Amino acid sequence: MALMDFIKKQFIDIIQWTETGDGTLAWRFPMAEMEIQNGASLTVRESQVAVFVNEGQVADVFGPGMYKLTTQTLPVLTYLKNWDKLFESPFKSDVYFFSTRQQVDQKWGTPQPITIRDKDFGAVRLRAFGNYSFRIGDAKRFHTEISGTRDTYTVADLDGQLRGLVLQNISNAIAASGVPFLDLAANQIQFAQALAAQLVPEFEKIGIKLENITVQNVSLPEELQKILDQKIGMGMVGNDMGKFMQYQTAQAIPKFAEGAGNGGGGIAGDAMGLGAGVALGQVLAQNLAQGLSPNAAAQAAATHQQPAVAVVSPADVMTTLEKLGELKSKGILTQEEFDAKKAELLKKLV
């Protein structure tokens, strides 16, 4: 019985791999103490590649098909083993199978905001996420660079490395795309194409072929989103500071009314906000009167020709200056705009 067991362990005449599930990239054929005999059959199925490794050195690579192992079908191995004629005795060699199927719906995302350069906003911190798919493109390189001599190597083992490559190349991709941040949401396909162009050569270095990558969302952190909303508000009124202040006050009026309805506390009790609301009411009344008057244009011109005497208290001026200072510190106002408005307010105190 022991002799029969020995004989059975000595020879391998069929070498093949039937995948039992998803997620396996590389699998080593179990050799134990067995040897491959001359004329053995090698079966490589569609979406597979087989690699023979002799004493740590990659020898022959086989694509899909059925092969009879001889010196003609194993030219590199024949050379490495110095076979000068048809080998008659069994030989030992490690055989690795690689799955070349697409590995789909692999997730990527920014766990923390990343900083990029934007021509409109300067330095911007953003978040993004999406998915991608890949396959093994060069089994020989993947074996030497990644999987090595392990019995199995899975998608989960490679996931962290590929995610890191995606995140590392996002900034370069945005710069290469030339798409401003405000337009990224509407040009996610263009952004994904630029990202793919950056990633393809990086994936190829480890034997991986990137098949597809998508960008599903691009967003700012909450605090920067608020500043962006204010910037958009400025753009809606043509970057006119007076109109922007009216716009801001109009946005705040519902909150004042809500606060007053709850007993007049909170926002409704804020003197600066109340003053702004009154000022806006006056402006709206003037605009309405001008719009209803048939001689609105002439009256408006006459008003400009007759300078009105504005009564402004020092407290109101200081409050307004503080508000303008906050807008300048957030980047909404430039230093020149702030200085101009400051000079205009100070003149009203004279």
Short mmCIF file of C-alpha atoms in Angstrom, two decimals:
data_model
loop_
_atom_site.label_atom_id
_atom_site.label_comp_id
_atom_site.label_asym_id
_atom_site.label_seq_id
_atom_site.Cartn_x
_atom_site.Cartn_y
_atom_site.Cartn_z
CA MET A 1 0.00 0.00 0.00
CA ALA A 2 2.84 2.35 0.84
CA LEU A 3 4.39 1.67 -2.56
CA MET A 4 1.15 2.52 -4.35
CA ASP A 5 0.84 5.79 -2.41
CA PHE A 6 4.37 6.67 -3.41
CA ILE A 7 3.64 6.02 -7.07
CA LYS A 8 0.45 8.10 -6.94
CA LYS A 9 2.30 11.06 -5.43
CA GLN A 10 5.07 10.92 -7.98
CA PHE A 11 3.23 11.88 -11.14
CA ILE A 12 0.80 14.56 -12.25
CA ASP A 13 -0.82 14.08 -15.64
CA ILE A 14 -3.61 16.72 -15.53
CA ILE A 15 -3.09 20.32 -14.45
CA GLN A 16 -6.12 22.62 -14.33
CA TRP A 17 -8.00 25.11 -12.15
CA THR A 18 -11.75 25.40 -11.72
CA GLU A 19 -12.63 28.60 -9.88
CA THR A 20 -15.01 27.97 -6.99
CA GLY A 21 -15.98 31.59 -6.28
CA ASP A 22 -15.31 35.27 -6.97
CA GLY A 23 -12.43 37.41 -5.85
CA THR A 24 -9.45 35.09 -6.44
CA LEU A 25 -6.72 36.62 -8.59
CA ALA A 26 -3.94 34.02 -8.30
CA TRP A 27 -3.91 30.33 -7.27
CA ARG A 28 -0.99 27.93 -6.99
CA PHE A 29 -1.56 24.38 -8.20
CA PRO A 30 -0.95 22.03 -5.22
CA MET A 31 2.22 20.10 -6.01
CA ALA A 32 3.13 18.64 -2.58
CA GLU A 33 5.88 16.08 -3.39
CA MET A 34 4.49 15.30 -6.82
CA GLU A 35 6.19 15.78 -10.16
CA ILE A 36 4.90 16.55 -13.64
CA GLN A 37 5.36 13.77 -16.13
CA ASN A 38 6.29 14.07 -19.76
CA GLY A 39 3.18 14.56 -21.92
CA ALA A 40 1.00 15.75 -19.04
CA SER A 41 -2.12 17.72 -19.99
CA LEU A 42 -2.47 21.41 -19.09
CA THR A 43 -5.93 22.97 -19.38
CA VAL A 44 -6.24 26.75 -19.23
CA ARG A 45 -9.82 27.96 -19.41
CA GLU A 46 -11.14 31.23 -20.82
CA SER A 47 -10.38 34.15 -18.50
CA GLN A 48 -7.29 32.30 -17.14
CA VAL A 49 -3.54 32.38 -17.62
CA ALA A 50 -1.10 29.71 -16.38
CA VAL A 51 2.51 30.45 -15.46
CA PHE A 52 5.29 27.89 -14.88
CA VAL A 53 7.92 28.97 -12.36
CA ASN A 54 11.21 27.09 -12.11
CA GLU A 55 13.29 27.62 -8.96
CA GLY A 56 11.80 31.09 -8.45
CA GLN A 57 12.21 32.15 -12.09
CA VAL A 58 9.19 32.66 -14.34
CA ALA A 59 9.45 30.30 -17.32
CA ASP A 60 6.55 29.70 -19.69
CA VAL A 61 3.20 31.51 -19.81
CA PHE A 62 0.08 29.86 -21.28
CA GLY A 63 -3.13 31.53 -22.40
CA PRO A 64 -6.52 29.76 -22.78
CA GLY A 65 -6.31 26.33 -24.41
CA MET A 66 -5.32 22.68 -23.86
CA TYR A 67 -1.63 21.80 -24.02
CA LYS A 68 0.47 18.64 -23.96
CA LEU A 69 3.60 19.43 -21.97
CA THR A 70 6.72 18.66 -24.00
CA THR A 71 9.98 20.42 -24.74
CA GLN A 72 8.19 22.11 -27.67
CA THR A 73 5.45 23.59 -25.47
CA LEU A 74 7.88 24.46 -22.64
CA PRO A 75 10.73 26.19 -24.49
CA VAL A 76 11.86 28.44 -21.64
CA LEU A 77 11.64 25.68 -19.06
CA THR A 78 13.53 23.39 -21.44
CA TYR A 79 16.32 25.95 -21.64
CA LEU A 80 16.42 26.53 -17.87
CA LYS A 81 16.66 22.81 -17.17
CA ASN A 82 19.20 22.24 -19.92
CA TRP A 83 17.15 19.59 -21.69
CA ASP A 84 18.88 18.91 -24.95
CA LYS A 85 16.33 16.32 -26.02
CA LEU A 86 12.85 15.19 -25.13
CA PHE A 87 12.72 14.82 -21.37
CA GLU A 88 11.73 11.37 -20.29
CA SER A 89 11.70 11.71 -16.52
CA PRO A 90 9.17 13.69 -14.48
CA PHE A 91 10.14 17.19 -13.36
CA LYS A 92 9.12 19.62 -10.62
CA SER A 93 7.88 23.12 -11.32
CA ASP A 94 5.46 25.47 -9.60
CA VAL A 95 2.35 26.22 -11.65
CA TYR A 96 0.27 29.34 -10.95
CA PHE A 97 -3.11 30.15 -12.41
CA PHE A 98 -4.31 33.75 -12.74
CA SER A 99 -7.88 34.93 -13.28
CA THR A 100 -8.14 37.54 -16.02
CA ARG A 101 -11.85 38.23 -15.46
CA GLN A 102 -12.95 41.80 -14.76
CA GLN A 103 -13.19 42.60 -11.07
CA VAL A 104 -16.13 45.01 -11.07
CA ASP A 105 -17.67 47.54 -8.67
CA GLN A 106 -14.52 48.20 -6.68
CA LYS A 107 -15.13 51.22 -4.44
CA TRP A 108 -12.86 54.21 -3.97
CA GLY A 109 -13.32 57.40 -1.95
CA THR A 110 -11.55 60.08 0.07
CA PRO A 111 -11.78 59.23 3.80
CA GLN A 112 -10.61 62.78 4.57
CA PRO A 113 -10.84 65.95 2.44
CA ILE A 114 -7.89 66.36 0.09
CA THR A 115 -6.41 69.73 -0.88
CA ILE A 116 -6.24 70.72 -4.54
CA ARG A 117 -5.36 73.91 -6.39
CA ASP A 118 -8.22 75.69 -8.15
CA LYS A 119 -7.88 78.73 -10.43
CA ASP A 120 -11.04 80.34 -9.00
CA PHE A 121 -10.72 79.60 -5.28
CA GLY A 122 -7.02 78.89 -4.78
CA ALA A 123 -6.57 75.98 -2.34
CA VAL A 124 -9.76 73.91 -1.99
CA ARG A 125 -10.42 70.85 0.17
CA LEU A 126 -12.83 68.40 -1.40
CA ARG A 127 -14.23 64.90 -1.07
CA ALA A 128 -14.99 62.50 -3.93
CA PHE A 129 -16.00 58.89 -4.40
CA GLY A 130 -16.89 56.40 -7.15
CA ASN A 131 -16.06 52.91 -8.36
CA TYR A 132 -13.77 51.19 -10.86
CA SER A 133 -13.11 47.82 -12.49
CA PHE A 134 -9.86 46.08 -13.38
CA ARG A 135 -8.35 42.80 -14.50
CA ILE A 136 -4.91 41.17 -14.54
CA GLY A 137 -3.26 42.36 -17.75
CA ASP A 138 0.26 40.95 -17.32
CA ALA A 139 0.30 37.75 -15.25
CA LYS A 140 4.09 37.50 -15.26
CA ARG A 141 4.52 41.02 -13.88
CA PHE A 142 1.71 40.56 -11.37
CA HIS A 143 3.39 37.40 -10.08
CA THR A 144 6.82 38.99 -9.70
CA GLU A 145 5.57 42.33 -8.32
CA ILE A 146 2.53 41.39 -6.22
CA SER A 147 1.34 37.84 -5.62
CA GLY A 148 4.68 35.98 -5.40
CA THR A 149 4.66 32.45 -3.99
CA ARG A 150 1.43 32.69 -2.01
CA ASP A 151 -1.06 29.84 -2.40
CA THR A 152 -3.85 32.31 -3.19
CA TYR A 153 -4.04 36.04 -3.76
CA THR A 154 -7.42 37.79 -3.68
CA VAL A 155 -9.03 41.08 -4.67
CA ALA A 156 -9.29 41.99 -0.98
CA ASP A 157 -5.50 41.63 -0.64
CA LEU A 158 -5.00 44.16 -3.46
CA ASP A 159 -7.79 46.59 -2.53
CA GLY A 160 -5.78 48.89 -0.27
CA GLN A 161 -2.96 49.27 -2.80
CA LEU A 162 -5.30 50.24 -5.64
CA ARG A 163 -7.32 52.66 -3.49
CA GLY A 164 -4.08 54.36 -2.49
CA LEU A 165 -3.09 54.80 -6.14
CA VAL A 166 -6.48 56.37 -6.93
CA LEU A 167 -6.27 58.88 -4.07
CA GLN A 168 -2.65 59.70 -4.87
CA ASN A 169 -3.53 60.73 -8.42
CA ILE A 170 -6.75 62.73 -7.85
CA SER A 171 -4.98 66.10 -7.56
CA ASN A 172 -2.97 65.49 -10.74
CA ALA A 173 -6.12 64.40 -12.56
CA ILE A 174 -8.04 67.57 -11.64
CA ALA A 175 -5.10 69.72 -12.70
CA ALA A 176 -4.80 67.79 -15.99
CA SER A 177 -8.52 68.05 -16.73
CA GLY A 178 -8.46 71.85 -16.54
CA VAL A 179 -12.01 71.82 -15.18
CA PRO A 180 -12.67 74.47 -12.45
CA PHE A 181 -14.07 73.11 -9.19
CA LEU A 182 -17.47 74.69 -9.74
CA ASP A 183 -17.77 72.76 -13.02
CA LEU A 184 -16.58 69.39 -11.71
CA ALA A 185 -20.06 68.28 -10.69
CA ALA A 186 -21.32 68.89 -14.23
CA ASN A 187 -18.23 67.33 -15.86
CA GLN A 188 -17.75 64.14 -13.85
CA ILE A 189 -17.18 62.09 -17.02
CA GLN A 190 -14.35 64.42 -18.06
CA PHE A 191 -12.90 64.24 -14.56
CA ALA A 192 -13.10 60.42 -14.63
CA GLN A 193 -11.32 60.33 -18.00
CA ALA A 194 -8.52 62.52 -16.66
CA LEU A 195 -8.25 60.30 -13.57
CA ALA A 196 -8.10 57.17 -15.74
CA ALA A 197 -5.31 58.70 -17.83
CA GLN A 198 -3.28 59.20 -14.64
CA LEU A 199 -4.00 55.71 -13.26
CA VAL A 200 -3.49 53.49 -16.33
CA PRO A 201 0.35 53.65 -16.28
CA GLU A 202 0.40 53.27 -12.47
CA PHE A 203 -1.74 50.12 -12.63
CA GLU A 204 0.36 48.70 -15.47
CA LYS A 205 3.45 48.84 -13.29
CA ILE A 206 2.03 46.00 -11.18
CA GLY A 207 0.47 44.03 -14.05
CA ILE A 208 -3.08 45.41 -13.64
CA LYS A 209 -5.22 46.77 -16.47
CA LEU A 210 -7.71 49.47 -15.49
CA GLU A 211 -10.93 48.82 -17.41
CA ASN A 212 -13.16 51.64 -16.16
CA ILE A 213 -13.44 54.26 -13.44
CA THR A 214 -16.38 56.48 -12.50
CA VAL A 215 -16.71 59.61 -10.36
CA GLN A 216 -20.10 59.55 -8.66
CA ASN A 217 -19.81 62.59 -6.39
CA VAL A 218 -17.55 65.59 -5.73
CA SER A 219 -18.28 67.79 -2.68
CA LEU A 220 -16.80 70.36 -0.32
CA PRO A 221 -16.64 70.12 3.47
CA GLU A 222 -19.63 71.85 5.10
CA GLU A 223 -17.77 74.95 6.27
CA LEU A 224 -16.35 75.59 2.80
CA GLN A 225 -19.72 74.92 1.19
CA LYS A 226 -21.20 77.83 3.17
CA ILE A 227 -18.49 80.18 1.88
CA LEU A 228 -19.05 78.89 -1.65
CA ASP A 229 -22.78 79.61 -1.31
CA GLN A 230 -21.97 83.20 -0.33
CA LYS A 231 -19.61 83.50 -3.29
CA ILE A 232 -22.35 82.27 -5.60
CA GLY A 233 -24.71 84.85 -4.04
CA MET A 234 -22.23 87.60 -4.89
CA GLY A 235 -22.12 86.35 -8.48
CA MET A 236 -25.91 86.40 -8.70
CA VAL A 237 -25.94 90.15 -8.02
CA GLY A 238 -23.05 90.95 -10.33
CA ASN A 239 -20.48 91.34 -7.52
CA ASP A 240 -22.22 94.58 -6.48
CA MET A 241 -21.58 95.03 -2.75
CA GLY A 242 -24.75 97.03 -2.13
CA LYS A 243 -26.93 94.49 -3.88
CA PHE A 244 -25.17 91.66 -2.06
CA MET A 245 -25.94 93.24 1.32
CA GLN A 246 -29.58 93.53 0.22
CA TYR A 247 -29.51 89.87 -0.85
CA GLN A 248 -28.06 88.79 2.49
CA THR A 249 -30.65 90.81 4.40
CA ALA A 250 -33.48 89.37 2.32
CA GLN A 251 -32.27 85.89 3.21
CA ALA A 252 -32.31 86.82 6.90
CA ILE A 253 -35.79 88.45 7.07
CA PRO A 254 -37.70 85.14 7.43
CA LYS A 255 -35.45 84.26 10.37
CA PHE A 256 -36.14 87.65 12.00
CA ALA A 257 -39.89 87.07 11.64
CA GLU A 258 -39.59 83.56 13.04
CA GLY A 259 -37.61 84.87 16.02
CA ALA A 260 -40.16 87.59 16.68
CA GLY A 261 -42.98 85.06 16.58
CA ASN A 262 -41.17 83.03 19.23
CA GLY A 263 -40.96 85.91 21.66
CA GLY A 264 -38.46 88.20 20.02
CA GLY A 265 -35.36 86.37 21.22
CA GLY A 266 -32.35 85.06 19.32
CA ILE A 267 -31.93 86.46 15.85
CA ALA A 268 -34.83 88.87 16.15
CA GLY A 269 -33.07 90.55 19.03
CA ASP A 270 -29.92 91.13 17.07
CA ALA A 271 -29.63 94.87 16.55
CA MET A 272 -27.50 94.58 13.46
CA GLY A 273 -29.92 92.20 11.79
CA LEU A 274 -32.93 94.35 12.69
CA GLY A 275 -31.27 97.43 11.29
CA ALA A 276 -30.45 95.58 8.12
CA GLY A 277 -34.05 94.44 7.80
CA VAL A 278 -35.35 97.99 8.18
CA ALA A 279 -32.85 99.24 5.65
CA LEU A 280 -33.89 96.59 3.17
CA GLY A 281 -37.54 97.47 3.71
CA GLN A 282 -36.80 101.07 2.82
CA VAL A 283 -34.92 100.04 -0.29
CA LEU A 284 -37.69 97.71 -1.41
CA ALA A 285 -40.29 100.44 -0.82
CA GLN A 286 -38.29 102.90 -2.91
CA ASN A 287 -37.86 100.38 -5.73
CA LEU A 288 -41.57 99.53 -5.69
CA ALA A 289 -42.55 103.19 -5.81
CA GLN A 290 -40.18 103.79 -8.71
CA GLY A 291 -41.52 100.77 -10.57
CA LEU A 292 -45.16 101.90 -10.20
CA SER A 293 -44.48 105.51 -11.18
CA PRO A 294 -44.69 106.27 -14.94
CA ASN A 295 -41.80 108.68 -14.52
CA ALA A 296 -39.67 106.22 -12.56
CA ALA A 297 -36.56 106.76 -14.65
CA ALA A 298 -36.79 110.57 -14.42
CA GLN A 299 -37.41 110.43 -10.67
CA ALA A 300 -34.46 108.09 -10.20
CA ALA A 301 -32.23 110.48 -12.16
CA ALA A 302 -33.46 113.43 -10.09
CA THR A 303 -32.77 111.52 -6.91
CA HIS A 304 -29.20 110.92 -8.00
CA GLN A 305 -28.77 114.61 -8.81
CA GLN A 306 -30.04 115.67 -5.36
CA PRO A 307 -27.74 114.13 -2.79
CA ALA A 308 -29.71 112.94 0.22
CA VAL A 309 -28.48 113.53 3.70
CA ALA A 310 -28.12 110.14 5.33
CA VAL A 311 -28.32 109.92 9.10
CA VAL A 312 -26.02 107.11 10.24
CA SER A 313 -25.04 106.48 13.82
CA PRO A 314 -21.45 105.51 14.75
CA ALA A 315 -22.75 102.21 16.17
CA ASP A 316 -24.35 101.29 12.84
CA VAL A 317 -21.12 102.10 11.01
CA MET A 318 -19.03 99.95 13.37
CA THR A 319 -21.49 97.07 13.05
CA THR A 320 -21.38 97.27 9.28
CA LEU A 321 -17.59 97.43 9.25
CA GLU A 322 -17.40 94.32 11.43
CA LYS A 323 -19.67 92.48 9.02
CA LEU A 324 -17.58 93.59 6.05
CA GLY A 325 -14.45 92.47 7.87
CA GLU A 326 -15.88 88.98 8.26
CA LEU A 327 -16.67 88.84 4.53
CA LYS A 328 -13.12 89.93 3.73
CA SER A 329 -11.58 87.31 6.03
CA LYS A 330 -13.62 84.59 4.31
CA GLY A 331 -12.38 85.70 0.90
CA ILE A 332 -15.74 86.96 -0.33
CA LEU A 333 -14.53 90.60 -0.44
CA THR A 334 -11.16 91.74 -1.73
CA GLN A 335 -9.05 94.21 0.23
CA GLU A 336 -9.84 96.89 -2.36
CA GLU A 337 -13.60 96.37 -2.05
CA PHE A 338 -13.37 96.48 1.74
CA ASP A 339 -11.31 99.70 1.74
CA ALA A 340 -13.73 101.39 -0.69
CA LYS A 341 -16.77 100.53 1.41
CA LYS A 342 -14.98 101.55 4.59
CA ALA A 343 -14.15 104.97 3.16
CA GLU A 344 -17.78 105.38 2.02
CA LEU A 345 -19.10 104.60 5.50
CA LEU A 346 -16.64 106.87 7.28
CA LYS A 347 -17.66 109.80 5.07
CA LYS A 348 -21.20 109.48 6.42
CA LEU A 349 -19.91 110.23 9.91
CA VAL A 350 -18.40 113.56 8.87
#
